[in-house]
Amino acid sequence: PETPIAVFYPLESEMLSPAAFSMRPFIPRCAEFRKVADYDICDSFMIADGYLQSKKDLILMIGMKIPEETLQHIVDFAKQRGRVWVRNDAQISVLHGDTTLDELARRQGCKLSSDSQPVSKGIYHFEKWPRLEPFASLPANGNEERYQTVHQNHISCYIPKRLDFEIRKRAK
């Protein structure tokens, strides 16, 4: 499904600054977040190519070191058109430098917040996963556990007990 949400994969941090990157929290957090929303994965090369033009939300799951140009693109995205979500325990800074995402954003007048009712753009720090798209309401069968997500044109629902997906067209 098409989704306005992207999770940033810190490729350079993994390759050039392994002390700043750990897969151990990244993969479980991605799996945990999948219960809240569908998302795409992007990296700094995709961002440089304009990938964020089609996104509304960018999630930074863990601490990482990012190339300065990518950090600038992320701040520009937050200032101009989207929301950047940073976990409270994630330290985001320039690769081979000390400048943090928050410092760069403040210097450029970008809104930083931990507001639970976010506006359409800015950088948001969070403790629990934000509900970026409302959960859908498909008819439930008894007390079955269901993970439901609203997509751009469809509603999907995963039913773990049956190992099954239901996908329906979203009412406009």
mmCIF file with all atom_site columns, C-alpha atoms in Angstrom:
data_model
loop_
_atom_site.group_PDB
_atom_site.id
_atom_site.type_symbol
_atom_site.label_atom_id
_atom_site.label_alt_id
_atom_site.label_comp_id
_atom_site.label_asym_id
_atom_site.label_entity_id
_atom_site.label_seq_id
_atom_site.pdbx_PDB_ins_code
_atom_site.Cartn_x
_atom_site.Cartn_y
_atom_site.Cartn_z
_atom_site.occupancy
_atom_site.B_iso_or_equiv
_atom_site.pdbx_formal_charge
_atom_site.auth_seq_id
_atom_site.auth_comp_id
_atom_site.auth_asym_id
_atom_site.auth_atom_id
_atom_site.pdbx_PDB_model_num
ATOM 1   C CA . PRO A 1 1   ? 0.000   0.000   0.000  1.00 0.00 ? 1   PRO A CA 1
ATOM 2   C CA . GLU A 1 2   ? 1.024   3.574   -0.571 1.00 0.00 ? 2   GLU A CA 1
ATOM 3   C CA . THR A 1 3   ? 1.819   5.364   2.657  1.00 0.00 ? 3   THR A CA 1
ATOM 4   C CA . PRO A 1 4   ? 2.751   8.938   3.586  1.00 0.00 ? 4   PRO A CA 1
ATOM 5   C CA . ILE A 1 5   ? 5.075   7.639   6.339  1.00 0.00 ? 5   ILE A CA 1
ATOM 6   C CA . ALA A 1 6   ? 8.784   6.791   6.035  1.00 0.00 ? 6   ALA A CA 1
ATOM 7   C CA . VAL A 1 7   ? 11.257  5.326   8.517  1.00 0.00 ? 7   VAL A CA 1
ATOM 8   C CA . PHE A 1 8   ? 14.835  6.502   8.051  1.00 0.00 ? 8   PHE A CA 1
ATOM 9   C CA . TYR A 1 9   ? 17.484  3.793   7.765  1.00 0.00 ? 9   TYR A CA 1
ATOM 10  C CA . PRO A 1 10  ? 20.875  5.263   8.758  1.00 0.00 ? 10  PRO A CA 1
ATOM 11  C CA . LEU A 1 11  ? 23.065  3.598   6.146  1.00 0.00 ? 11  LEU A CA 1
ATOM 12  C CA . GLU A 1 12  ? 26.109  5.842   6.748  1.00 0.00 ? 12  GLU A CA 1
ATOM 13  C CA . SER A 1 13  ? 25.841  5.396   10.498 1.00 0.00 ? 13  SER A CA 1
ATOM 14  C CA . GLU A 1 14  ? 25.883  1.625   10.050 1.00 0.00 ? 14  GLU A CA 1
ATOM 15  C CA . MET A 1 15  ? 28.876  1.701   7.681  1.00 0.00 ? 15  MET A CA 1
ATOM 16  C CA . LEU A 1 16  ? 30.996  4.581   8.969  1.00 0.00 ? 16  LEU A CA 1
ATOM 17  C CA . SER A 1 17  ? 30.064  5.058   12.605 1.00 0.00 ? 17  SER A CA 1
ATOM 18  C CA . PRO A 1 18  ? 29.127  1.654   14.036 1.00 0.00 ? 18  PRO A CA 1
ATOM 19  C CA . ALA A 1 19  ? 29.409  2.956   17.604 1.00 0.00 ? 19  ALA A CA 1
ATOM 20  C CA . ALA A 1 20  ? 26.497  5.306   16.857 1.00 0.00 ? 20  ALA A CA 1
ATOM 21  C CA . PHE A 1 21  ? 24.276  2.635   15.307 1.00 0.00 ? 21  PHE A CA 1
ATOM 22  C CA . SER A 1 22  ? 22.842  -0.590  16.649 1.00 0.00 ? 22  SER A CA 1
ATOM 23  C CA . MET A 1 23  ? 20.513  -2.969  14.819 1.00 0.00 ? 23  MET A CA 1
ATOM 24  C CA . ARG A 1 24  ? 19.461  -4.434  18.160 1.00 0.00 ? 24  ARG A CA 1
ATOM 25  C CA . PRO A 1 25  ? 16.859  -1.721  18.950 1.00 0.00 ? 25  PRO A CA 1
ATOM 26  C CA . PHE A 1 26  ? 16.175  -0.754  15.327 1.00 0.00 ? 26  PHE A CA 1
ATOM 27  C CA . ILE A 1 27  ? 14.557  -3.975  14.074 1.00 0.00 ? 27  ILE A CA 1
ATOM 28  C CA . PRO A 1 28  ? 12.253  -4.547  17.092 1.00 0.00 ? 28  PRO A CA 1
ATOM 29  C CA . ARG A 1 29  ? 11.168  -0.893  16.976 1.00 0.00 ? 29  ARG A CA 1
ATOM 30  C CA . CYS A 1 30  ? 10.337  -1.214  13.273 1.00 0.00 ? 30  CYS A CA 1
ATOM 31  C CA . ALA A 1 31  ? 8.278   -4.342  14.012 1.00 0.00 ? 31  ALA A CA 1
ATOM 32  C CA . GLU A 1 32  ? 6.557   -2.613  16.937 1.00 0.00 ? 32  GLU A CA 1
ATOM 33  C CA . PHE A 1 33  ? 5.803   0.464   14.826 1.00 0.00 ? 33  PHE A CA 1
ATOM 34  C CA . ARG A 1 34  ? 4.266   -1.707  12.067 1.00 0.00 ? 34  ARG A CA 1
ATOM 35  C CA . LYS A 1 35  ? 1.394   -2.357  14.505 1.00 0.00 ? 35  LYS A CA 1
ATOM 36  C CA . VAL A 1 36  ? 0.685   1.380   14.535 1.00 0.00 ? 36  VAL A CA 1
ATOM 37  C CA . ALA A 1 37  ? 1.158   2.335   10.886 1.00 0.00 ? 37  ALA A CA 1
ATOM 38  C CA . ASP A 1 38  ? 2.392   1.164   7.521  1.00 0.00 ? 38  ASP A CA 1
ATOM 39  C CA . TYR A 1 39  ? 5.609   2.778   6.361  1.00 0.00 ? 39  TYR A CA 1
ATOM 40  C CA . ASP A 1 40  ? 8.350   2.766   3.760  1.00 0.00 ? 40  ASP A CA 1
ATOM 41  C CA . ILE A 1 41  ? 12.072  2.664   4.518  1.00 0.00 ? 41  ILE A CA 1
ATOM 42  C CA . CYS A 1 42  ? 14.320  5.386   3.113  1.00 0.00 ? 42  CYS A CA 1
ATOM 43  C CA . ASP A 1 43  ? 17.979  6.326   3.313  1.00 0.00 ? 43  ASP A CA 1
ATOM 44  C CA . SER A 1 44  ? 20.003  9.473   2.683  1.00 0.00 ? 44  SER A CA 1
ATOM 45  C CA . PHE A 1 45  ? 20.406  8.737   -1.052 1.00 0.00 ? 45  PHE A CA 1
ATOM 46  C CA . MET A 1 46  ? 16.633  8.505   -1.480 1.00 0.00 ? 46  MET A CA 1
ATOM 47  C CA . ILE A 1 47  ? 16.157  11.743  0.487  1.00 0.00 ? 47  ILE A CA 1
ATOM 48  C CA . ALA A 1 48  ? 18.748  13.512  -1.716 1.00 0.00 ? 48  ALA A CA 1
ATOM 49  C CA . ASP A 1 49  ? 16.741  12.339  -4.747 1.00 0.00 ? 49  ASP A CA 1
ATOM 50  C CA . GLY A 1 50  ? 13.563  14.058  -3.443 1.00 0.00 ? 50  GLY A CA 1
ATOM 51  C CA . TYR A 1 51  ? 11.881  11.052  -1.839 1.00 0.00 ? 51  TYR A CA 1
ATOM 52  C CA . LEU A 1 52  ? 10.325  13.129  0.971  1.00 0.00 ? 52  LEU A CA 1
ATOM 53  C CA . GLN A 1 53  ? 8.197   15.091  -1.522 1.00 0.00 ? 53  GLN A CA 1
ATOM 54  C CA . SER A 1 54  ? 5.626   12.303  -1.358 1.00 0.00 ? 54  SER A CA 1
ATOM 55  C CA . LYS A 1 55  ? 5.723   11.860  2.439  1.00 0.00 ? 55  LYS A CA 1
ATOM 56  C CA . LYS A 1 56  ? 3.997   13.520  5.363  1.00 0.00 ? 56  LYS A CA 1
ATOM 57  C CA . ASP A 1 57  ? 5.906   11.900  8.265  1.00 0.00 ? 57  ASP A CA 1
ATOM 58  C CA . LEU A 1 58  ? 9.518   10.795  8.740  1.00 0.00 ? 58  LEU A CA 1
ATOM 59  C CA . ILE A 1 59  ? 10.399  8.595   11.728 1.00 0.00 ? 59  ILE A CA 1
ATOM 60  C CA . LEU A 1 60  ? 13.881  8.514   13.290 1.00 0.00 ? 60  LEU A CA 1
ATOM 61  C CA . MET A 1 61  ? 13.782  5.389   15.462 1.00 0.00 ? 61  MET A CA 1
ATOM 62  C CA . ILE A 1 62  ? 17.221  5.306   17.044 1.00 0.00 ? 62  ILE A CA 1
ATOM 63  C CA . GLY A 1 63  ? 20.318  7.392   17.670 1.00 0.00 ? 63  GLY A CA 1
ATOM 64  C CA . MET A 1 64  ? 22.417  7.872   14.558 1.00 0.00 ? 64  MET A CA 1
ATOM 65  C CA . LYS A 1 65  ? 25.042  9.915   12.761 1.00 0.00 ? 65  LYS A CA 1
ATOM 66  C CA . ILE A 1 66  ? 23.780  11.374  9.469  1.00 0.00 ? 66  ILE A CA 1
ATOM 67  C CA . PRO A 1 67  ? 25.614  13.206  6.661  1.00 0.00 ? 67  PRO A CA 1
ATOM 68  C CA . GLU A 1 68  ? 25.233  16.960  7.066  1.00 0.00 ? 68  GLU A CA 1
ATOM 69  C CA . GLU A 1 69  ? 23.393  17.325  3.717  1.00 0.00 ? 69  GLU A CA 1
ATOM 70  C CA . THR A 1 70  ? 20.841  14.691  4.774  1.00 0.00 ? 70  THR A CA 1
ATOM 71  C CA . LEU A 1 71  ? 20.320  16.375  8.134  1.00 0.00 ? 71  LEU A CA 1
ATOM 72  C CA . GLN A 1 72  ? 19.704  19.647  6.272  1.00 0.00 ? 72  GLN A CA 1
ATOM 73  C CA . HIS A 1 73  ? 17.153  17.951  3.970  1.00 0.00 ? 73  HIS A CA 1
ATOM 74  C CA . ILE A 1 74  ? 15.370  16.575  7.054  1.00 0.00 ? 74  ILE A CA 1
ATOM 75  C CA . VAL A 1 75  ? 15.200  20.032  8.677  1.00 0.00 ? 75  VAL A CA 1
ATOM 76  C CA . ASP A 1 76  ? 13.976  21.553  5.391  1.00 0.00 ? 76  ASP A CA 1
ATOM 77  C CA . PHE A 1 77  ? 11.258  18.870  5.201  1.00 0.00 ? 77  PHE A CA 1
ATOM 78  C CA . ALA A 1 78  ? 10.159  19.695  8.782  1.00 0.00 ? 78  ALA A CA 1
ATOM 79  C CA . LYS A 1 79  ? 10.140  23.442  8.083  1.00 0.00 ? 79  LYS A CA 1
ATOM 80  C CA . GLN A 1 80  ? 8.342   23.330  4.763  1.00 0.00 ? 80  GLN A CA 1
ATOM 81  C CA . ARG A 1 81  ? 5.937   20.440  4.598  1.00 0.00 ? 81  ARG A CA 1
ATOM 82  C CA . GLY A 1 82  ? 6.189   17.495  6.993  1.00 0.00 ? 82  GLY A CA 1
ATOM 83  C CA . ARG A 1 83  ? 6.607   16.131  10.475 1.00 0.00 ? 83  ARG A CA 1
ATOM 84  C CA . VAL A 1 84  ? 9.805   14.521  11.720 1.00 0.00 ? 84  VAL A CA 1
ATOM 85  C CA . TRP A 1 85  ? 9.353   12.173  14.689 1.00 0.00 ? 85  TRP A CA 1
ATOM 86  C CA . VAL A 1 86  ? 12.359  11.466  16.937 1.00 0.00 ? 86  VAL A CA 1
ATOM 87  C CA . ARG A 1 87  ? 12.266  9.018   19.852 1.00 0.00 ? 87  ARG A CA 1
ATOM 88  C CA . ASN A 1 88  ? 13.212  10.761  23.087 1.00 0.00 ? 88  ASN A CA 1
ATOM 89  C CA . ASP A 1 89  ? 16.214  8.459   23.579 1.00 0.00 ? 89  ASP A CA 1
ATOM 90  C CA . ALA A 1 90  ? 17.588  8.987   20.045 1.00 0.00 ? 90  ALA A CA 1
ATOM 91  C CA . GLN A 1 91  ? 20.588  11.278  19.658 1.00 0.00 ? 91  GLN A CA 1
ATOM 92  C CA . ILE A 1 92  ? 20.700  12.459  16.045 1.00 0.00 ? 92  ILE A CA 1
ATOM 93  C CA . SER A 1 93  ? 23.849  14.296  14.937 1.00 0.00 ? 93  SER A CA 1
ATOM 94  C CA . VAL A 1 94  ? 26.078  15.046  11.963 1.00 0.00 ? 94  VAL A CA 1
ATOM 95  C CA . LEU A 1 95  ? 28.388  12.273  10.814 1.00 0.00 ? 95  LEU A CA 1
ATOM 96  C CA . HIS A 1 96  ? 31.950  13.174  11.876 1.00 0.00 ? 96  HIS A CA 1
ATOM 97  C CA . GLY A 1 97  ? 30.691  16.257  13.702 1.00 0.00 ? 97  GLY A CA 1
ATOM 98  C CA . ASP A 1 98  ? 28.923  17.475  16.836 1.00 0.00 ? 98  ASP A CA 1
ATOM 99  C CA . THR A 1 99  ? 25.937  19.398  15.436 1.00 0.00 ? 99  THR A CA 1
ATOM 100 C CA . THR A 1 100 ? 22.653  17.768  16.468 1.00 0.00 ? 100 THR A CA 1
ATOM 101 C CA . LEU A 1 101 ? 19.351  17.722  14.619 1.00 0.00 ? 101 LEU A CA 1
ATOM 102 C CA . ASP A 1 102 ? 17.790  19.868  17.345 1.00 0.00 ? 102 ASP A CA 1
ATOM 103 C CA . GLU A 1 103 ? 20.587  22.485  17.180 1.00 0.00 ? 103 GLU A CA 1
ATOM 104 C CA . LEU A 1 104 ? 20.379  22.736  13.397 1.00 0.00 ? 104 LEU A CA 1
ATOM 105 C CA . ALA A 1 105 ? 16.583  22.993  13.497 1.00 0.00 ? 105 ALA A CA 1
ATOM 106 C CA . ARG A 1 106 ? 16.609  25.708  16.204 1.00 0.00 ? 106 ARG A CA 1
ATOM 107 C CA . ARG A 1 107 ? 19.182  27.788  14.294 1.00 0.00 ? 107 ARG A CA 1
ATOM 108 C CA . GLN A 1 108 ? 16.897  27.673  11.262 1.00 0.00 ? 108 GLN A CA 1
ATOM 109 C CA . GLY A 1 109 ? 13.700  28.516  13.152 1.00 0.00 ? 109 GLY A CA 1
ATOM 110 C CA . CYS A 1 110 ? 12.102  25.097  12.890 1.00 0.00 ? 110 CYS A CA 1
ATOM 111 C CA . LYS A 1 111 ? 9.488   24.190  15.481 1.00 0.00 ? 111 LYS A CA 1
ATOM 112 C CA . LEU A 1 112 ? 10.610  21.529  18.001 1.00 0.00 ? 112 LEU A CA 1
ATOM 113 C CA . SER A 1 113 ? 7.982   19.992  20.224 1.00 0.00 ? 113 SER A CA 1
ATOM 114 C CA . SER A 1 114 ? 6.818   17.058  22.294 1.00 0.00 ? 114 SER A CA 1
ATOM 115 C CA . ASP A 1 115 ? 3.199   18.105  21.727 1.00 0.00 ? 115 ASP A CA 1
ATOM 116 C CA . SER A 1 116 ? 0.694   15.253  21.654 1.00 0.00 ? 116 SER A CA 1
ATOM 117 C CA . GLN A 1 117 ? -1.443  17.191  19.144 1.00 0.00 ? 117 GLN A CA 1
ATOM 118 C CA . PRO A 1 118 ? 1.062   17.936  16.384 1.00 0.00 ? 118 PRO A CA 1
ATOM 119 C CA . VAL A 1 119 ? 0.496   20.430  13.619 1.00 0.00 ? 119 VAL A CA 1
ATOM 120 C CA . SER A 1 120 ? 1.271   19.686  10.006 1.00 0.00 ? 120 SER A CA 1
ATOM 121 C CA . LYS A 1 121 ? 5.025   20.362  10.163 1.00 0.00 ? 121 LYS A CA 1
ATOM 122 C CA . GLY A 1 122 ? 7.905   20.471  12.612 1.00 0.00 ? 122 GLY A CA 1
ATOM 123 C CA . ILE A 1 123 ? 10.085  18.126  14.658 1.00 0.00 ? 123 ILE A CA 1
ATOM 124 C CA . TYR A 1 124 ? 8.414   16.116  17.404 1.00 0.00 ? 124 TYR A CA 1
ATOM 125 C CA . HIS A 1 125 ? 10.038  14.139  20.180 1.00 0.00 ? 125 HIS A CA 1
ATOM 126 C CA . PHE A 1 126 ? 7.989   11.231  21.472 1.00 0.00 ? 126 PHE A CA 1
ATOM 127 C CA . GLU A 1 127 ? 8.029   8.552   24.169 1.00 0.00 ? 127 GLU A CA 1
ATOM 128 C CA . LYS A 1 128 ? 5.258   6.311   22.803 1.00 0.00 ? 128 LYS A CA 1
ATOM 129 C CA . TRP A 1 129 ? 4.501   5.704   19.150 1.00 0.00 ? 129 TRP A CA 1
ATOM 130 C CA . PRO A 1 130 ? 2.475   8.503   17.621 1.00 0.00 ? 130 PRO A CA 1
ATOM 131 C CA . ARG A 1 131 ? -0.755  7.474   15.930 1.00 0.00 ? 131 ARG A CA 1
ATOM 132 C CA . LEU A 1 132 ? 0.029   8.956   12.581 1.00 0.00 ? 132 LEU A CA 1
ATOM 133 C CA . GLU A 1 133 ? -3.070  7.649   10.835 1.00 0.00 ? 133 GLU A CA 1
ATOM 134 C CA . PRO A 1 134 ? -6.242  6.705   12.680 1.00 0.00 ? 134 PRO A CA 1
ATOM 135 C CA . PHE A 1 135 ? -6.908  3.008   13.132 1.00 0.00 ? 135 PHE A CA 1
ATOM 136 C CA . ALA A 1 136 ? -9.760  1.768   11.003 1.00 0.00 ? 136 ALA A CA 1
ATOM 137 C CA . SER A 1 137 ? -12.844 0.033   12.248 1.00 0.00 ? 137 SER A CA 1
ATOM 138 C CA . LEU A 1 138 ? -13.559 -3.159  10.369 1.00 0.00 ? 138 LEU A CA 1
ATOM 139 C CA . PRO A 1 139 ? -16.169 -5.490  11.870 1.00 0.00 ? 139 PRO A CA 1
ATOM 140 C CA . ALA A 1 140 ? -14.575 -7.697  14.539 1.00 0.00 ? 140 ALA A CA 1
ATOM 141 C CA . ASN A 1 141 ? -15.190 -11.423 14.876 1.00 0.00 ? 141 ASN A CA 1
ATOM 142 C CA . GLY A 1 142 ? -15.537 -11.958 18.622 1.00 0.00 ? 142 GLY A CA 1
ATOM 143 C CA . ASN A 1 143 ? -12.511 -10.863 20.611 1.00 0.00 ? 143 ASN A CA 1
ATOM 144 C CA . GLU A 1 144 ? -9.934  -11.584 17.919 1.00 0.00 ? 144 GLU A CA 1
ATOM 145 C CA . GLU A 1 145 ? -6.767  -9.538  18.132 1.00 0.00 ? 145 GLU A CA 1
ATOM 146 C CA . ARG A 1 146 ? -6.609  -7.277  15.061 1.00 0.00 ? 146 ARG A CA 1
ATOM 147 C CA . TYR A 1 147 ? -4.093  -4.728  13.781 1.00 0.00 ? 147 TYR A CA 1
ATOM 148 C CA . GLN A 1 148 ? -5.864  -2.248  11.543 1.00 0.00 ? 148 GLN A CA 1
ATOM 149 C CA . THR A 1 149 ? -4.341  0.584   9.550  1.00 0.00 ? 149 THR A CA 1
ATOM 150 C CA . VAL A 1 150 ? -5.783  3.278   7.300  1.00 0.00 ? 150 VAL A CA 1
ATOM 151 C CA . HIS A 1 151 ? -3.898  3.654   4.018  1.00 0.00 ? 151 HIS A CA 1
ATOM 152 C CA . GLN A 1 152 ? -4.346  6.269   1.348  1.00 0.00 ? 152 GLN A CA 1
ATOM 153 C CA . ASN A 1 153 ? -7.075  4.348   -0.536 1.00 0.00 ? 153 ASN A CA 1
ATOM 154 C CA . HIS A 1 154 ? -7.612  1.181   1.510  1.00 0.00 ? 154 HIS A CA 1
ATOM 155 C CA . ILE A 1 155 ? -7.999  -0.157  5.041  1.00 0.00 ? 155 ILE A CA 1
ATOM 156 C CA . SER A 1 156 ? -5.931  -3.195  5.932  1.00 0.00 ? 156 SER A CA 1
ATOM 157 C CA . CYS A 1 157 ? -6.393  -5.452  8.900  1.00 0.00 ? 157 CYS A CA 1
ATOM 158 C CA . TYR A 1 158 ? -4.071  -8.226  10.071 1.00 0.00 ? 158 TYR A CA 1
ATOM 159 C CA . ILE A 1 159 ? -5.625  -11.005 12.161 1.00 0.00 ? 159 ILE A CA 1
ATOM 160 C CA . PRO A 1 160 ? -2.737  -12.910 13.818 1.00 0.00 ? 160 PRO A CA 1
ATOM 161 C CA . LYS A 1 161 ? -4.847  -15.840 15.057 1.00 0.00 ? 161 LYS A CA 1
ATOM 162 C CA . ARG A 1 162 ? -5.917  -16.660 11.479 1.00 0.00 ? 162 ARG A CA 1
ATOM 163 C CA . LEU A 1 163 ? -2.644  -15.469 9.897  1.00 0.00 ? 163 LEU A CA 1
ATOM 164 C CA . ASP A 1 164 ? -4.837  -13.506 7.519  1.00 0.00 ? 164 ASP A CA 1
ATOM 165 C CA . PHE A 1 165 ? -5.199  -10.021 6.058  1.00 0.00 ? 165 PHE A CA 1
ATOM 166 C CA . GLU A 1 166 ? -8.420  -8.239  5.151  1.00 0.00 ? 166 GLU A CA 1
ATOM 167 C CA . ILE A 1 167 ? -8.140  -5.327  2.750  1.00 0.00 ? 167 ILE A CA 1
ATOM 168 C CA . ARG A 1 168 ? -11.085 -3.096  1.900  1.00 0.00 ? 168 ARG A CA 1
ATOM 169 C CA . LYS A 1 169 ? -11.514 0.095   -0.062 1.00 0.00 ? 169 LYS A CA 1
ATOM 170 C CA . ARG A 1 170 ? -11.502 3.161   2.160  1.00 0.00 ? 170 ARG A CA 1
ATOM 171 C CA . ALA A 1 171 ? -14.656 5.310   2.191  1.00 0.00 ? 171 ALA A CA 1
ATOM 172 C CA . LYS A 1 172 ? -13.821 8.804   0.891  1.00 0.00 ? 172 LYS A CA 1
#
